[in-house]
Structures are given as C-alpha cells and as structure tokens.
C-alpha cells in the first residue's frame, strides 16, 4: 500500500529530502500512521525513526529548517524534538533500536537496530506501522505484523509475544486499555490474558503516568469500556482499590443491593454524555466510594448506606494524593460534588421547603449545574418508567432552583452584615459572640426568616445581640 497521497503535509517531503541528502533512511512511525489510516485526527506530533543516529539527524533537520532554536535533545532517551510553533506541530526523531521503545527510560539507549528491530519492540501492531520517506519507495506502508488487518478488525495486539511486550514496559497494559476505550477496539484474548498475568508489574510505573492514562480513559465518550477492562484484568484493584471495592452484590434475607461498581461506571458514561468536565467525571467515578464502609442491613429498612457521601468525600484527598492528581480547587470541587450528591434527590418531594432549596443553592454555589448533571447521571435503573419518573423529579428540582435563585440570590451569598459592623455596633473586642451573630444572620437568611437584604439583616443583628446580652450603640 502506498500512502504518498495521504501524507500531504510539506514537512514530509522536506524531511525526505534532507534524509536523502544525508543518506539516512527515515520512516514515519507510530500514532501518526495509525490515526492517518483510521482517518482520525492525530494530536500534533509526528514520530520519525531513522536508521542511525536519530539525534544527529534531528540536528541537521533543525538546521535546514532554520529551527535550531526549537530543537530539544533528550540524550538519555536517544531522542530529539523540533517544535514548529507556527503549525503547532512537534517532530520527534529517534534512531531505530533493538531494545524496547521507552520514551522516559533512564537508561541510555545504546543498541542500534534495523527498522524491523524497532517495530518489534513497539507496543501494538497498530502502533508499529511505518511509512517510508526514502526515495526508492516513498509513501510505502511497512506493516510487518498486519497492523492494517488489526485496524480493520478493531483489535489491540502486541507485535511480539505479549508477556514480553508488557514486561518490557508495564505501562503498556494501561495503554492497551486506553486505546481499547478511545478507539472502541477489543484487546486480543492472548494479550488480555497476559495483562492479567502481568498486572502486578504496574507497581513499578509512576503514579503520574498511570494517572495520565486514567485521565485519557476518563475523557473518552464511554469510559466504562476502560474501567470494565481494568476491573477484569485485575489492574483496578491495584490502582484504584476504592473503586474495586464497589463490586459485588450481597444478599441477606433474600434482599440484595445493586452492584455498585457496574452502577458507578454507568454513571460515568451517563455524565460523559452531558459534560466534558474531567472533574465532574471523576466525581461520578468517586460518588459512591463511601458505600462499602457505610453499608448496613436492617430487617425493616433493608440495605442502607447512610452518610456515604460524607465518608466518600473524606476519602478523596488520599486518593488524589496517591494518584498525583491536583490537590487544589479541582480536588475540592470533586469533594463537593460527592458530598452533595444525594441532596437534590431530597428536594424532589412536593412539599419541600424553600429553605431546603436555598441551602442547596448556597452550598453548591456556581457548581449547582454540574451537581444536577451528576444526580441525573446517577439514575441507572433498567426500568424506563422509573428513569422517566426520577428525571421528571429532577426537572421539578431544577425549576425550584431557578425560582429561588431569582427570588433570593443566595448562590454566592455573602452575609449582608460584616464582622466589622458587628464589632462596631456593639463596641466589641474579638470574641465568640461575633461569630455567633454572623452565623445566626446567615442561618436566618437561608431559613427564610429574614430576606437577603441589608436592612433586615441589621435589624436581626441588633435583636440577636440583645439576646446575647450585648448593648447596641446606634451611630
Ligand atoms: N510506544 C511504545 N510503548 C510505549 C509508548 C509508546 O511502543 N509505552 C511507541 C508506539 O509505537 C507509539 C509511539 O511510541 O505509537 C508514540 O507514542 P505516543 O506518542 O505516546 O503515543 P501515540 O501512539 O502517538 O498515541 P497517542 O498520541 O494517542 O497517545
């Protein structure tokens, strides 16, 4: 197969010309080729493999393109990269090698190899295809492992015996699952069995790299494909034991509860249809992690998980820390969504008070919309009628939220009377009464005892102060 027409970007001709004048055989390889054949948009990096010194060749290319300033050399990895800012493109060069292709290997690359050696040592057949940039066969696809067939049949397979490929670089187990999720491919049975056998080798991979793959899985249209594979291969238990613990159904007195693992990954799929926010998807994944610890059975009430949202939100910092996810406002956002994840359901009753709605608006603040998306995603019943009923209930909650918002504006509510004003009003030194009054004003507004207005709040402050035995000094 010749792909000369398909590689139309002038950069390929330029690299080919330089390769010819330098007499270095050069090939395009990896993800670019795969995505070209899939008609899929490839993120802007192109990998070139050269027979010989990859770094030296990259230097020549940078020189001839007048891009020396944009050349980065990674000596230990045996690679070099040229950034073409105007095209938002990165050209990566590597010398063909015999040993496994590892971008961040700490060991210097010593052993040069042939193109076939290099292709042997890549992760998957679909990532091992290359296109020649040499004058004798420019554009020809070199596909020694029938990667093309695997693309057609939607199969992830390793070029070598899978145990070898995965043990060379255990991150590839995560990559296999990530590609299966992104491309909606199946992992070949042989390969999947090898992942299960080698799962413990994942422990030598850094949390950052595992998390980068998890995030890519999470950004897919149907992340459950990946989480199911992680679960069935045994990797999930190692990298996310809290999610693994959700699996299983217990039965007491003929009463069962649902399998919270399969429920959870369905919730992640559901929310992925309504939001691209990665952190809302994380909240969906983690929304029930407090359940195993809060699970109780009682003859009268059956299975209960009281307080699981609170417990779950408390578990999040440890998980974020372990996975090297950001310990900042992103984490607090996930915690908040998990913590509030049962609140909207409580508002779905007809006789719900304004104050309960006001409190939720206040607690969720600007994240109320994403919280509603989470609770709607949380409906996973097979019974269509029931789903419709619950969705309808949330529609009513949404209406109430709008109504209260318009009326009271408590979303990013700042108390209309400040601490300083309280101090001045009663001529106080710092003392606990200030906090008590402040809190009482906030509660009165949320409760609806007084409107969210300055004058009413001041009046309330005076009364509250008197109750506490303070003397009001009018100005
Ligand atoms: N590769 C590998 N083993 C790895 C990582 C990468 O064999 N653990 C090889 C594959 O041939 C891969 C190429 O290096 O195609 C480039 O890797 P990378 O840029 O990480 O991935 P892509 O395949 O380009 O895919 P994507 O951009 O979607 O991550």
GROMACS .gro file of C-alpha atoms and ligand atoms in nm:
model
  504
    1UNK     CA    1   0.000   0.000   0.000
    2UNK     CA    2   0.133   0.343  -0.087
    3UNK     CA    3   0.025   0.639   0.122
    4UNK     CA    4   0.222   0.913  -0.056
    5UNK     CA    5  -0.102   1.098  -0.139
    6UNK     CA    6  -0.218   1.084   0.217
    7UNK     CA    7   0.092   1.240   0.369
    8UNK     CA    8   0.041   1.571   0.201
    9UNK     CA    9   0.191   1.800   0.466
   10UNK     CA   10   0.502   1.957   0.304
   11UNK     CA   11   0.703   1.864   0.612
   12UNK     CA   12   0.726   1.501   0.493
   13UNK     CA   13   0.883   1.600   0.161
   14UNK     CA   14   1.126   1.827   0.341
   15UNK     CA   15   1.235   1.558   0.588
   16UNK     CA   16   1.262   1.310   0.298
   17UNK     CA   17   1.486   1.548   0.102
   18UNK     CA   18   1.713   1.600   0.399
   19UNK     CA   19   1.721   1.225   0.461
   20UNK     CA   20   1.823   1.166   0.104
   21UNK     CA   21   2.099   1.425   0.106
   22UNK     CA   22   2.223   1.285   0.439
   23UNK     CA   23   2.178   0.931   0.313
   24UNK     CA   24   1.986   0.831   0.620
   25UNK     CA   25   1.689   0.601   0.582
   26UNK     CA   26   1.390   0.762   0.751
   27UNK     CA   27   1.034   0.650   0.828
   28UNK     CA   28   0.723   0.794   0.985
   29UNK     CA   29   0.601   0.561   1.258
   30UNK     CA   30   0.357   0.512   1.545
   31UNK     CA   31   0.042   0.702   1.633
   32UNK     CA   32   0.054   0.934   1.332
   33UNK     CA   33   0.041   0.639   1.090
   34UNK     CA   34  -0.229   0.464   1.292
   35UNK     CA   35  -0.452   0.773   1.301
   36UNK     CA   36  -0.389   0.850   0.935
   37UNK     CA   37  -0.521   0.506   0.843
   38UNK     CA   38  -0.813   0.549   1.078
   39UNK     CA   39  -0.896   0.892   0.935
   40UNK     CA   40  -0.871   1.013   1.288
   41UNK     CA   41  -0.734   1.349   1.393
   42UNK     CA   42  -0.393   1.294   1.545
   43UNK     CA   43  -0.266   1.516   1.818
   44UNK     CA   44   0.003   1.725   1.670
   45UNK     CA   45   0.311   1.513   1.695
   46UNK     CA   46   0.484   1.307   1.431
   47UNK     CA   47   0.735   1.035   1.517
   48UNK     CA   48   1.022   0.967   1.280
   49UNK     CA   49   1.253   0.672   1.311
   50UNK     CA   50   1.588   0.683   1.133
   51UNK     CA   51   1.837   0.406   1.070
   52UNK     CA   52   2.135   0.552   1.251
   53UNK     CA   53   2.180   0.843   1.484
   54UNK     CA   54   1.837   0.998   1.548
   55UNK     CA   55   1.972   1.295   1.740
   56UNK     CA   56   2.230   1.384   1.475
   57UNK     CA   57   1.963   1.366   1.207
   58UNK     CA   58   1.725   1.584   1.409
   59UNK     CA   59   2.002   1.842   1.443
   60UNK     CA   60   2.050   1.850   1.067
   61UNK     CA   61   1.676   1.881   1.007
   62UNK     CA   62   1.651   2.166   1.260
   63UNK     CA   63   1.943   2.338   1.090
   64UNK     CA   64   1.799   2.307   0.741
   65UNK     CA   65   1.454   2.419   0.852
   66UNK     CA   66   1.607   2.713   1.033
   67UNK     CA   67   1.456   2.590   1.358
   68UNK     CA   68   1.766   2.528   1.565
   69UNK     CA   69   1.620   2.738   1.841
   70UNK     CA   70   1.331   2.497   1.870
   71UNK     CA   71   1.534   2.179   1.897
   72UNK     CA   72   1.534   1.986   2.226
   73UNK     CA   73   1.766   1.690   2.270
   74UNK     CA   74   1.696   1.413   2.523
   75UNK     CA   75   2.026   1.237   2.522
   76UNK     CA   76   1.933   0.968   2.771
   77UNK     CA   77   1.627   0.875   2.573
   78UNK     CA   78   1.812   0.888   2.241
   79UNK     CA   79   1.550   1.125   2.104
   80UNK     CA   80   1.526   1.481   1.983
   81UNK     CA   81   1.228   1.702   1.913
   82UNK     CA   82   1.171   2.004   1.695
   83UNK     CA   83   0.880   2.230   1.775
   84UNK     CA   84   0.720   2.404   1.482
   85UNK     CA   85   0.518   2.665   1.665
   86UNK     CA   86   0.359   2.812   1.354
   87UNK     CA   87   0.193   2.477   1.282
   88UNK     CA   88   0.156   2.370   1.642
   89UNK     CA   89   0.349   2.058   1.546
   90UNK     CA   90   0.620   1.854   1.715
   91UNK     CA   91   0.858   1.642   1.516
   92UNK     CA   92   1.015   1.366   1.720
   93UNK     CA   93   1.321   1.177   1.598
   94UNK     CA   94   1.463   0.853   1.727
   95UNK     CA   95   1.726   0.613   1.597
   96UNK     CA   96   1.595   0.262   1.526
   97UNK     CA   97   1.672   0.047   1.825
   98UNK     CA   98   1.673  -0.310   1.930
   99UNK     CA   99   1.553  -0.264   2.280
  100UNK     CA  100   1.210  -0.164   2.392
  101UNK     CA  101   1.085   0.176   2.289
  102UNK     CA  102   1.067   0.374   2.605
  103UNK     CA  103   1.049   0.747   2.591
  104UNK     CA  104   1.143   0.803   2.950
  105UNK     CA  105   1.384   0.524   3.012
  106UNK     CA  106   1.654   0.632   3.249
  107UNK     CA  107   1.899   0.400   3.084
  108UNK     CA  108   2.079   0.547   2.786
  109UNK     CA  109   1.990   0.387   2.456
  110UNK     CA  110   2.295   0.207   2.328
  111UNK     CA  111   2.194  -0.060   2.087
  112UNK     CA  112   2.108   0.050   1.736
  113UNK     CA  113   1.891  -0.174   1.527
  114UNK     CA  114   1.712  -0.221   1.198
  115UNK     CA  115   1.363  -0.093   1.120
  116UNK     CA  116   1.229  -0.441   1.187
  117UNK     CA  117   1.403  -0.449   1.528
  118UNK     CA  118   1.245  -0.116   1.610
  119UNK     CA  119   0.898  -0.225   1.502
  120UNK     CA  120   0.930  -0.549   1.701
  121UNK     CA  121   0.984  -0.354   2.016
  122UNK     CA  122   0.685  -0.125   1.988
  123UNK     CA  123   0.370  -0.169   2.190
  124UNK     CA  124   0.094  -0.269   1.949
  125UNK     CA  125   0.072  -0.384   1.590
  126UNK     CA  126  -0.142  -0.080   1.510
  127UNK     CA  127   0.132   0.147   1.650
  128UNK     CA  128   0.419  -0.034   1.481
  129UNK     CA  129   0.332   0.051   1.121
  130UNK     CA  130   0.563   0.284   0.939
  131UNK     CA  131   0.567   0.481   0.617
  132UNK     CA  132   0.888   0.507   0.416
  133UNK     CA  133   1.023   0.852   0.337
  134UNK     CA  134   1.300   0.708   0.119
  135UNK     CA  135   1.322   0.787  -0.250
  136UNK     CA  136   1.302   0.424  -0.364
  137UNK     CA  137   0.964   0.359  -0.203
  138UNK     CA  138   0.838   0.696  -0.075
  139UNK     CA  139   0.497   0.659   0.090
  140UNK     CA  140   0.504   0.280   0.117
  141UNK     CA  141   0.342   0.130   0.424
  142UNK     CA  142   0.570  -0.111   0.608
  143UNK     CA  143   0.349  -0.329   0.818
  144UNK     CA  144   0.524  -0.650   0.925
  145UNK     CA  145   0.259  -0.756   1.180
  146UNK     CA  146  -0.057  -0.691   0.981
  147UNK     CA  147  -0.146  -0.388   1.185
  148UNK     CA  148  -0.372  -0.288   0.898
  149UNK     CA  149  -0.583  -0.601   0.949
  150UNK     CA  150  -0.596  -0.530   1.321
  151UNK     CA  151  -0.717  -0.178   1.248
  152UNK     CA  152  -0.986  -0.323   1.029
  153UNK     CA  153  -1.084  -0.587   1.281
  154UNK     CA  154  -1.054  -0.339   1.568
  155UNK     CA  155  -0.806  -0.545   1.764
  156UNK     CA  156  -0.526  -0.445   2.001
  157UNK     CA  157  -0.242  -0.696   1.969
  158UNK     CA  158   0.127  -0.686   2.050
  159UNK     CA  159   0.391  -0.745   1.782
  160UNK     CA  160   0.584  -0.990   1.999
  161UNK     CA  161   0.464  -1.242   2.250
  162UNK     CA  162   0.251  -1.024   2.483
  163UNK     CA  163   0.425  -1.121   2.809
  164UNK     CA  164   0.744  -0.986   2.662
  165UNK     CA  165   0.590  -0.659   2.537
  166UNK     CA  166   0.413  -0.588   2.866
  167UNK     CA  167   0.703  -0.678   3.083
  168UNK     CA  168   0.935  -0.456   2.872
  169UNK     CA  169   0.712  -0.166   2.968
  170UNK     CA  170   0.419  -0.239   3.201
  171UNK     CA  171   0.259   0.099   3.126
  172UNK     CA  172   0.154  -0.065   2.800
  173UNK     CA  173  -0.111  -0.257   2.994
  174UNK     CA  174  -0.276   0.075   3.069
  175UNK     CA  175  -0.215   0.191   2.711
  176UNK     CA  176  -0.386  -0.121   2.573
  177UNK     CA  177  -0.692  -0.046   2.781
  178UNK     CA  178  -0.679   0.323   2.697
  179UNK     CA  179  -0.662   0.253   2.320
  180UNK     CA  180  -0.942  -0.002   2.351
  181UNK     CA  181  -1.156   0.267   2.513
  182UNK     CA  182  -1.057   0.551   2.279
  183UNK     CA  183  -1.089   0.354   1.957
  184UNK     CA  184  -1.358   0.114   2.072
  185UNK     CA  185  -1.129  -0.183   1.992
  186UNK     CA  186  -1.108  -0.525   2.156
  187UNK     CA  187  -0.788  -0.638   2.323
  188UNK     CA  188  -0.694  -0.977   2.176
  189UNK     CA  189  -0.763  -1.258   2.419
  190UNK     CA  190  -0.397  -1.357   2.433
  191UNK     CA  191  -0.300  -1.003   2.512
  192UNK     CA  192  -0.570  -0.962   2.774
  193UNK     CA  193  -0.462  -1.279   2.949
  194UNK     CA  194  -0.104  -1.150   2.951
  195UNK     CA  195  -0.222  -0.825   3.111
  196UNK     CA  196  -0.398  -1.022   3.384
  197UNK     CA  197  -0.084  -1.230   3.439
  198UNK     CA  198   0.147  -0.929   3.448
  199UNK     CA  199  -0.083  -0.692   3.636
  200UNK     CA  200   0.145  -0.663   3.939
  201UNK     CA  201   0.421  -0.519   3.723
  202UNK     CA  202   0.215  -0.198   3.707
  203UNK     CA  203   0.351  -0.120   4.053
  204UNK     CA  204   0.686  -0.018   3.902
  205UNK     CA  205   0.520   0.255   3.696
  206UNK     CA  206   0.494   0.605   3.840
  207UNK     CA  207   0.157   0.734   3.955
  208UNK     CA  208   0.180   1.027   3.713
  209UNK     CA  209   0.198   0.802   3.408
  210UNK     CA  210  -0.081   0.575   3.529
  211UNK     CA  211  -0.298   0.877   3.602
  212UNK     CA  212  -0.228   1.027   3.260
  213UNK     CA  213  -0.373   0.709   3.108
  214UNK     CA  214  -0.667   0.709   3.351
  215UNK     CA  215  -0.746   1.066   3.255
  216UNK     CA  216  -0.739   0.974   2.889
  217UNK     CA  217  -0.980   0.688   2.958
  218UNK     CA  218  -1.196   0.930   3.152
  219UNK     CA  219  -1.209   1.173   2.858
  220UNK     CA  220  -1.349   0.906   2.622
  221UNK     CA  221  -1.714   0.906   2.521
  222UNK     CA  222  -1.765   0.573   2.704
  223UNK     CA  223  -1.514   0.543   2.990
  224UNK     CA  224  -1.688   0.230   3.122
  225UNK     CA  225  -1.515   0.025   2.850
  226UNK     CA  226  -1.183   0.106   3.014
  227UNK     CA  227  -1.297   0.065   3.373
  228UNK     CA  228  -1.453  -0.272   3.297
  229UNK     CA  229  -1.125  -0.387   3.138
  230UNK     CA  230  -0.926  -0.251   3.431
  231UNK     CA  231  -1.153  -0.440   3.665
  232UNK     CA  232  -1.150  -0.768   3.476
  233UNK     CA  233  -0.773  -0.763   3.428
  234UNK     CA  234  -0.711  -0.706   3.799
  235UNK     CA  235  -0.539  -0.371   3.744
  236UNK     CA  236  -0.820  -0.175   3.906
  237UNK     CA  237  -0.769  -0.346   4.240
  238UNK     CA  238  -0.408  -0.228   4.237
  239UNK     CA  239  -0.450   0.128   4.114
  240UNK     CA  240  -0.799   0.216   4.242
  241UNK     CA  241  -0.888  -0.029   4.520
  242UNK     CA  242  -1.167   0.204   4.638
  243UNK     CA  243  -1.348   0.156   4.307
  244UNK     CA  244  -1.275  -0.215   4.301
  245UNK     CA  245  -1.433  -0.246   4.646
  246UNK     CA  246  -1.765  -0.133   4.500
  247UNK     CA  247  -1.807  -0.459   4.310
  248UNK     CA  248  -2.028  -0.740   4.421
  249UNK     CA  249  -2.379  -0.796   4.541
  250UNK     CA  250  -2.462  -0.909   4.892
  251UNK     CA  251  -2.776  -1.086   4.991
  252UNK     CA  252  -2.939  -1.104   5.332
  253UNK     CA  253  -3.288  -1.242   5.391
  254UNK     CA  254  -3.341  -1.258   5.019
  255UNK     CA  255  -3.269  -0.885   4.984
  256UNK     CA  256  -2.986  -0.773   4.758
  257UNK     CA  257  -2.832  -0.436   4.680
  258UNK     CA  258  -2.710  -0.336   4.337
  259UNK     CA  259  -2.353  -0.394   4.221
  260UNK     CA  260  -2.213  -0.050   4.287
  261UNK     CA  261  -1.915  -0.097   4.057
  262UNK     CA  262  -2.124  -0.153   3.747
  263UNK     CA  263  -2.362   0.118   3.862
  264UNK     CA  264  -2.072   0.360   3.905
  265UNK     CA  265  -1.920   0.309   3.562
  266UNK     CA  266  -2.262   0.353   3.408
  267UNK     CA  267  -2.292   0.683   3.593
  268UNK     CA  268  -1.955   0.788   3.447
  269UNK     CA  269  -2.082   0.705   3.097
  270UNK     CA  270  -2.402   0.895   3.162
  271UNK     CA  271  -2.229   1.211   3.280
  272UNK     CA  272  -1.983   1.185   2.991
  273UNK     CA  273  -2.278   1.238   2.758
  274UNK     CA  274  -2.370   1.565   2.927
  275UNK     CA  275  -2.038   1.723   3.028
  276UNK     CA  276  -1.677   1.731   2.911
  277UNK     CA  277  -1.563   1.848   3.252
  278UNK     CA  278  -1.299   1.591   3.353
  279UNK     CA  279  -1.351   1.665   3.721
  280UNK     CA  280  -1.725   1.607   3.706
  281UNK     CA  281  -1.642   1.270   3.552
  282UNK     CA  282  -1.404   1.200   3.841
  283UNK     CA  283  -1.683   1.296   4.080
  284UNK     CA  284  -1.908   1.045   3.905
  285UNK     CA  285  -1.643   0.775   3.942
  286UNK     CA  286  -1.597   0.851   4.310
  287UNK     CA  287  -1.953   0.939   4.409
  288UNK     CA  288  -2.025   0.606   4.581
  289UNK     CA  289  -1.684   0.518   4.728
  290UNK     CA  290  -1.817   0.566   5.080
  291UNK     CA  291  -2.070   0.287   5.027
  292UNK     CA  292  -1.869  -0.022   5.119
  293UNK     CA  293  -1.783   0.127   5.458
  294UNK     CA  294  -2.129   0.262   5.535
  295UNK     CA  295  -2.321  -0.042   5.419
  296UNK     CA  296  -2.568  -0.182   5.677
  297UNK     CA  297  -2.851  -0.428   5.669
  298UNK     CA  298  -3.159  -0.394   5.878
  299UNK     CA  299  -3.467  -0.617   5.868
  300UNK     CA  300  -3.702  -0.321   5.840
  301UNK     CA  301  -3.514  -0.081   5.616
  302UNK     CA  302  -3.312  -0.335   5.414
  303UNK     CA  303  -2.977  -0.219   5.279
  304UNK     CA  304  -2.871   0.133   5.372
  305UNK     CA  305  -2.562   0.344   5.309
  306UNK     CA  306  -2.621   0.632   5.549
  307UNK     CA  307  -2.371   0.914   5.527
  308UNK     CA  308  -2.178   0.753   5.242
  309UNK     CA  309  -2.148   1.086   5.057
  310UNK     CA  310  -1.976   1.246   5.350
  311UNK     CA  311  -1.750   0.947   5.409
  312UNK     CA  312  -1.672   0.930   5.038
  313UNK     CA  313  -1.579   1.296   5.015
  314UNK     CA  314  -1.340   1.247   5.307
  315UNK     CA  315  -1.166   0.962   5.122
  316UNK     CA  316  -1.090   1.178   4.818
  317UNK     CA  317  -0.775   1.365   4.932
  318UNK     CA  318  -0.592   1.037   4.993
  319UNK     CA  319  -0.686   0.906   4.651
  320UNK     CA  320  -0.585   1.230   4.481
  321UNK     CA  321  -0.255   1.230   4.665
  322UNK     CA  322  -0.178   0.872   4.575
  323UNK     CA  323  -0.266   0.922   4.210
  324UNK     CA  324  -0.080   1.254   4.197
  325UNK     CA  325  -0.398   1.428   4.090
  326UNK     CA  326  -0.409   1.801   4.171
  327UNK     CA  327  -0.461   1.868   4.542
  328UNK     CA  328  -0.621   2.205   4.471
  329UNK     CA  329  -0.958   2.354   4.381
  330UNK     CA  330  -1.012   2.064   4.137
  331UNK     CA  331  -0.999   1.819   4.425
  332UNK     CA  332  -1.223   2.037   4.640
  333UNK     CA  333  -1.469   2.052   4.351
  334UNK     CA  334  -1.480   1.672   4.328
  335UNK     CA  335  -1.524   1.650   4.706
  336UNK     CA  336  -1.805   1.900   4.697
  337UNK     CA  337  -1.995   1.720   4.421
  338UNK     CA  338  -1.958   1.386   4.600
  339UNK     CA  339  -2.065   1.534   4.932
  340UNK     CA  340  -2.374   1.696   4.783
  341UNK     CA  341  -2.461   1.407   4.555
  342UNK     CA  342  -2.770   1.297   4.746
  343UNK     CA  343  -2.907   1.638   4.830
  344UNK     CA  344  -3.106   1.716   4.513
  345UNK     CA  345  -3.296   1.387   4.544
  346UNK     CA  346  -3.420   1.504   4.883
  347UNK     CA  347  -3.568   1.812   4.717
  348UNK     CA  348  -3.769   1.614   4.470
  349UNK     CA  349  -4.069   1.598   4.703
  350UNK     CA  350  -4.370   1.814   4.653
  351UNK     CA  351  -4.378   1.968   4.995
  352UNK     CA  352  -4.012   2.065   5.001
  353UNK     CA  353  -3.947   2.395   5.174
  354UNK     CA  354  -3.789   2.698   5.010
  355UNK     CA  355  -3.524   2.693   5.278
  356UNK     CA  356  -3.401   2.344   5.180
  357UNK     CA  357  -3.368   2.460   4.819
  358UNK     CA  358  -3.198   2.782   4.927
  359UNK     CA  359  -2.947   2.586   5.132
  360UNK     CA  360  -2.853   2.366   4.839
  361UNK     CA  361  -2.808   2.667   4.610
  362UNK     CA  362  -2.590   2.822   4.876
  363UNK     CA  363  -2.381   2.509   4.937
  364UNK     CA  364  -2.332   2.421   4.570
  365UNK     CA  365  -2.276   2.780   4.455
  366UNK     CA  366  -2.172   2.800   4.091
  367UNK     CA  367  -2.138   2.422   4.071
  368UNK     CA  368  -2.511   2.362   4.103
  369UNK     CA  369  -2.549   2.286   3.731
  370UNK     CA  370  -2.277   2.019   3.730
  371UNK     CA  371  -2.424   1.875   4.051
  372UNK     CA  372  -2.758   1.840   3.878
  373UNK     CA  373  -2.584   1.666   3.587
  374UNK     CA  374  -2.427   1.424   3.834
  375UNK     CA  375  -2.753   1.337   4.007
  376UNK     CA  376  -2.928   1.292   3.675
  377UNK     CA  377  -2.643   1.066   3.560
  378UNK     CA  378  -2.686   0.870   3.883
  379UNK     CA  379  -3.020   0.730   3.764
  380UNK     CA  380  -2.928   0.392   3.619
  381UNK     CA  381  -3.242   0.184   3.660
  382UNK     CA  382  -3.325  -0.060   3.379
  383UNK     CA  383  -3.689   0.031   3.430
  384UNK     CA  384  -3.757   0.305   3.176
  385UNK     CA  385  -4.069   0.425   3.353
  386UNK     CA  386  -3.877   0.470   3.676
  387UNK     CA  387  -3.597   0.658   3.500
  388UNK     CA  388  -3.850   0.891   3.347
  389UNK     CA  389  -4.011   0.949   3.683
  390UNK     CA  390  -3.679   1.034   3.852
  391UNK     CA  391  -3.573   1.261   3.567
  392UNK     CA  392  -3.904   1.436   3.594
  393UNK     CA  393  -3.850   1.486   3.964
  394UNK     CA  394  -3.515   1.649   3.893
  395UNK     CA  395  -3.682   1.870   3.638
  396UNK     CA  396  -3.901   1.998   3.918
  397UNK     CA  397  -3.596   2.049   4.138
  398UNK     CA  398  -3.434   2.250   3.859
  399UNK     CA  399  -3.745   2.467   3.837
  400UNK     CA  400  -3.739   2.527   4.209
  401UNK     CA  401  -3.372   2.615   4.194
  402UNK     CA  402  -3.438   2.878   3.929
  403UNK     CA  403  -3.732   3.016   4.122
  404UNK     CA  404  -3.534   3.051   4.445
  405UNK     CA  405  -3.235   3.193   4.264
  406UNK     CA  406  -3.442   3.465   4.109
  407UNK     CA  407  -3.606   3.546   4.437
  408UNK     CA  408  -3.320   3.531   4.684
  409UNK     CA  409  -2.987   3.535   4.503
  410UNK     CA  410  -2.816   3.314   4.757
  411UNK     CA  411  -2.581   3.139   4.512
  412UNK     CA  412  -2.260   3.318   4.603
  413UNK     CA  413  -2.411   3.462   4.908
  414UNK     CA  414  -2.206   3.699   5.123
  415UNK     CA  415  -2.375   3.794   5.451
  416UNK     CA  416  -2.511   4.150   5.419
  417UNK     CA  417  -2.363   4.245   5.758
  418UNK     CA  418  -1.988   4.204   5.808
  419UNK     CA  419  -1.794   4.106   6.120
  420UNK     CA  420  -1.653   4.460   6.147
  421UNK     CA  421  -2.003   4.604   6.151
  422UNK     CA  422  -2.098   4.369   6.433
  423UNK     CA  423  -1.788   4.475   6.630
  424UNK     CA  424  -1.869   4.842   6.582
  425UNK     CA  425  -2.239   4.802   6.651
  426UNK     CA  426  -2.177   4.653   6.994
  427UNK     CA  427  -1.834   4.802   7.058
  428UNK     CA  428  -1.676   4.459   7.093
  429UNK     CA  429  -1.325   4.322   7.125
  430UNK     CA  430  -1.265   3.998   6.931
  431UNK     CA  431  -1.496   3.742   7.094
  432UNK     CA  432  -1.710   3.443   7.010
  433UNK     CA  433  -2.032   3.647   7.002
  434UNK     CA  434  -1.926   3.799   6.667
  435UNK     CA  435  -1.920   3.454   6.507
  436UNK     CA  436  -2.247   3.357   6.673
  437UNK     CA  437  -2.424   3.664   6.535
  438UNK     CA  438  -2.274   3.621   6.189
  439UNK     CA  439  -2.379   3.259   6.176
  440UNK     CA  440  -2.728   3.341   6.304
  441UNK     CA  441  -2.775   3.603   6.028
  442UNK     CA  442  -2.670   3.354   5.760
  443UNK     CA  443  -2.900   3.086   5.902
  444UNK     CA  444  -3.192   3.328   5.922
  445UNK     CA  445  -3.150   3.418   5.555
  446UNK     CA  446  -3.114   3.058   5.442
  447UNK     CA  447  -3.406   2.957   5.659
  448UNK     CA  448  -3.613   3.237   5.510
  449UNK     CA  449  -3.679   3.404   5.847
  450UNK     CA  450  -3.546   3.730   5.704
  451UNK     CA  451  -3.489   3.835   5.341
  452UNK     CA  452  -3.138   3.852   5.199
  453UNK     CA  453  -3.125   4.229   5.249
  454UNK     CA  454  -2.906   4.465   5.444
  455UNK     CA  455  -3.168   4.645   5.648
  456UNK     CA  456  -3.339   4.328   5.763
  457UNK     CA  457  -3.003   4.174   5.849
  458UNK     CA  458  -2.904   4.479   6.056
  459UNK     CA  459  -3.228   4.468   6.249
  460UNK     CA  460  -3.178   4.097   6.306
  461UNK     CA  461  -2.823   4.162   6.427
  462UNK     CA  462  -2.947   4.411   6.687
  463UNK     CA  463  -3.203   4.167   6.820
  464UNK     CA  464  -2.959   3.880   6.827
  465UNK     CA  465  -2.702   4.095   7.008
  466UNK     CA  466  -2.958   4.192   7.269
  467UNK     CA  467  -3.044   3.826   7.319
  468UNK     CA  468  -2.678   3.765   7.392
  469UNK     CA  469  -2.676   4.048   7.647
  470UNK     CA  470  -2.487   4.298   7.431
  471UNK     CA  471  -2.563   4.666   7.420
  472UNK     CA  472  -2.627   4.823   7.083
  473UNK     CA  473  -2.463   5.156   7.016
  474UNK     CA  474  -2.651   5.336   6.749
  475UNK     CA  475  -2.448   5.574   6.536
  476LIG     N1  476   0.537   0.343   2.221
  476LIG     C1  477   0.560   0.216   2.270
  476LIG     N2  478   0.547   0.191   2.403
  476LIG     C2  479   0.508   0.290   2.488
  476LIG     C3  480   0.486   0.420   2.440
  476LIG     C4  481   0.498   0.443   2.305
  476LIG     O1  482   0.592   0.126   2.194
  476LIG     N3  483   0.494   0.264   2.617
  476LIG     C5  484   0.556   0.369   2.077
  476LIG     C6  485   0.435   0.334   1.990
  476LIG     O2  486   0.484   0.293   1.866
  476LIG     C7  487   0.362   0.466   1.979
  476LIG     C8  488   0.478   0.564   1.970
  476LIG     O3  489   0.577   0.507   2.055
  476LIG     O4  490   0.280   0.472   1.866
  476LIG     C9  491   0.445   0.705   2.012
  476LIG     O5  492   0.398   0.706   2.143
  476LIG     P1  493   0.294   0.812   2.198
  476LIG     O6  494   0.315   0.944   2.136
  476LIG     O7  495   0.294   0.800   2.346
  476LIG     O8  496   0.153   0.755   2.155
  476LIG     P2  497   0.078   0.754   2.018
  476LIG     O9  498   0.080   0.615   1.962
  476LIG    O10  499   0.127   0.863   1.930
  476LIG    O11  500  -0.073   0.774   2.058
  476LIG     P3  501  -0.140   0.896   2.133
  476LIG    O12  502  -0.084   1.016   2.070
  476LIG    O13  503  -0.283   0.877   2.109
  476LIG    O14  504  -0.101   0.878   2.275
   0.00000   0.00000   0.00000
